[in-house]
């Protein structure tokens, strides 16, 4: 007697379009919005930077966001499955994006752990006045020199314990699924994050010297607009800011219902993300203006970005400001919330890909993904050389991971597979904001040119001088080696056979979607088109 074939689980879905929008905003609004954008804008000409920033948003960020939405929603799958359904040969692109998320997840979690600890430290001013830099590097991280000790295995408890707790919280959210876990977490954390940051900004605006900081942030340097590096910086920031090109938005949009306003949702996400960045710039530079006044210098002498801004400059502000502890709790608490909403989106790319490939249920897949990542994260980033590994991995994965896969993806989809017309049609069948030839030109022509320019510049910079003055062997493992391994791993994973119970083999949701597509009348002509695309099958 023949045995029945086990059917794959039905694909999960967001409870509503609003939950999707909040989740997409939660992914986009991450650490970079708070600690990177303000300094990038300041260095790029202050108020004048808003011109290249807006151009980059309209001509690259939003078009690529629509590009990801169309792929995920049309082909109803994680990044590997969506690209496979588009064309079998495109599957490695999806796995390349998955592996990028694997690397980012391991070190993103430790920054959340640092922020959680500094939220606690802020309440007590643990670092002591005037000792902020030494406290972070020496007392907290117990940082060792990789040139002398190599990659250390010496455990740092005050980093390792909160790092483990971060992973446990995130694992619980992921195990609960798309609707009850990711969606519910964003419904709670995003309003809290917004409220906390608004309070932080208002409090910063009343600090002595805040006006000097705002003048430094907004005063336009029009000459900067003639510098190509400023425009490249604007485009580079937008690519990373909107979470495009590394599988997140492809995966999230695959959880949308069939009839969802894709472009309308994309516009809300894009402009909400940019609004938060400008709000962050106001709050950060108001606080830096106070810091400059307290130290008797100008804003240029204290302005910084990244880890230096978050864990050195802001503790200095907290130590000197009236009610500084409240500022610290709000700032580092906001970093924690922004980090968690971004980390769960990164992990979802990996979990969804394995679920689609293997046909497994949610909880086993989440545990198979999260437990090894937790171990790797603990081994590499709760030690005395964690910062050096994090710095190198982040620099190379961003440049030769996210930017490179974005370049290859738009070239393959636009020029080799000629799928932009089909994606355009899919967007227009469902959306309030219609796209046309201009969108295809922006994705198929402008995006490759800009991404290619940025990638070549990064390549020249990394080759001309050792990044961060780290040893060659160290860069070969955690820099160049990791970037190359992502590509090789993506190709290798595409050759692993899909399980008989995978969504590529038998997916009732996708079958119903294709049937719906086949008899969905064109919004302009009213004609019915028979869908013939099926890619993977």
PDB file of N, CA and C in Angstrom, residues 425 428-429 434 517-529:
ATOM      1  N   UNK A 425       5.179  44.501 -13.538  1.00  0.00           N
ATOM      2  CA  UNK A 425       3.762  44.156 -13.685  1.00  0.00           C
ATOM      3  C   UNK A 425       3.184  43.673 -12.359  1.00  0.00           C
ATOM      4  N   UNK A 428       2.582  46.631 -10.067  1.00  0.00           N
ATOM      5  CA  UNK A 428       1.483  47.487 -10.514  1.00  0.00           C
ATOM      6  C   UNK A 428       0.114  46.836 -10.356  1.00  0.00           C
ATOM      7  N   UNK A 429       0.062  45.510 -10.331  1.00  0.00           N
ATOM      8  CA  UNK A 429      -1.223  44.823 -10.168  1.00  0.00           C
ATOM      9  C   UNK A 429      -1.777  45.001  -8.753  1.00  0.00           C
ATOM     10  N   UNK A 434       2.203  53.324  -8.894  1.00  0.00           N
ATOM     11  CA  UNK A 434       2.634  52.501 -10.016  1.00  0.00           C
ATOM     12  C   UNK A 434       4.047  52.859 -10.452  1.00  0.00           C
ATOM     13  N   UNK A 517      -2.928  34.555  -9.590  1.00  0.00           N
ATOM     14  CA  UNK A 517      -2.267  35.403 -10.586  1.00  0.00           C
ATOM     15  C   UNK A 517      -2.871  35.180 -11.971  1.00  0.00           C
ATOM     16  N   UNK A 518      -3.161  33.929 -12.260  1.00  0.00           N
ATOM     17  CA  UNK A 518      -3.628  33.589 -13.600  1.00  0.00           C
ATOM     18  C   UNK A 518      -4.955  34.259 -13.937  1.00  0.00           C
ATOM     19  N   UNK A 519      -5.798  34.430 -12.942  1.00  0.00           N
ATOM     20  CA  UNK A 519      -7.123  34.980 -13.200  1.00  0.00           C
ATOM     21  C   UNK A 519      -7.328  36.359 -12.563  1.00  0.00           C
ATOM     22  N   UNK A 520      -6.198  37.013 -12.305  1.00  0.00           N
ATOM     23  CA  UNK A 520      -6.259  38.364 -11.764  1.00  0.00           C
ATOM     24  C   UNK A 520      -6.275  39.349 -12.934  1.00  0.00           C
ATOM     25  N   UNK A 521      -7.364  40.071 -13.168  1.00  0.00           N
ATOM     26  CA  UNK A 521      -7.414  40.963 -14.322  1.00  0.00           C
ATOM     27  C   UNK A 521      -6.428  42.116 -14.215  1.00  0.00           C
ATOM     28  N   UNK A 522      -5.879  42.489 -15.365  1.00  0.00           N
ATOM     29  CA  UNK A 522      -4.969  43.627 -15.416  1.00  0.00           C
ATOM     30  C   UNK A 522      -5.712  44.892 -15.004  1.00  0.00           C
ATOM     31  N   UNK A 523      -5.144  45.699 -14.086  1.00  0.00           N
ATOM     32  CA  UNK A 523      -5.862  46.872 -13.597  1.00  0.00           C
ATOM     33  C   UNK A 523      -6.125  47.924 -14.653  1.00  0.00           C
ATOM     34  N   UNK A 524      -5.347  47.922 -15.742  1.00  0.00           N
ATOM     35  CA  UNK A 524      -5.535  48.941 -16.778  1.00  0.00           C
ATOM     36  C   UNK A 524      -6.456  48.458 -17.891  1.00  0.00           C
ATOM     37  N   UNK A 525      -6.217  47.207 -18.360  1.00  0.00           N
ATOM     38  CA  UNK A 525      -6.974  46.731 -19.520  1.00  0.00           C
ATOM     39  C   UNK A 525      -8.166  45.869 -19.137  1.00  0.00           C
ATOM     40  N   UNK A 526      -8.125  45.274 -17.921  1.00  0.00           N
ATOM     41  CA  UNK A 526      -9.203  44.386 -17.509  1.00  0.00           C
ATOM     42  C   UNK A 526      -9.062  42.987 -18.077  1.00  0.00           C
ATOM     43  N   UNK A 527      -8.015  42.732 -18.868  1.00  0.00           N
ATOM     44  CA  UNK A 527      -7.830  41.413 -19.469  1.00  0.00           C
ATOM     45  C   UNK A 527      -7.270  40.431 -18.452  1.00  0.00           C
ATOM     46  N   UNK A 528      -7.529  39.152 -18.696  1.00  0.00           N
ATOM     47  CA  UNK A 528      -7.049  38.097 -17.805  1.00  0.00           C
ATOM     48  C   UNK A 528      -5.846  37.436 -18.452  1.00  0.00           C
ATOM     49  N   UNK A 529      -4.761  37.341 -17.635  1.00  0.00           N
ATOM     50  CA  UNK A 529      -3.520  36.755 -18.141  1.00  0.00           C
ATOM     51  C   UNK A 529      -3.324  35.390 -17.495  1.00  0.00           C
TER      52      UNK A 529
END
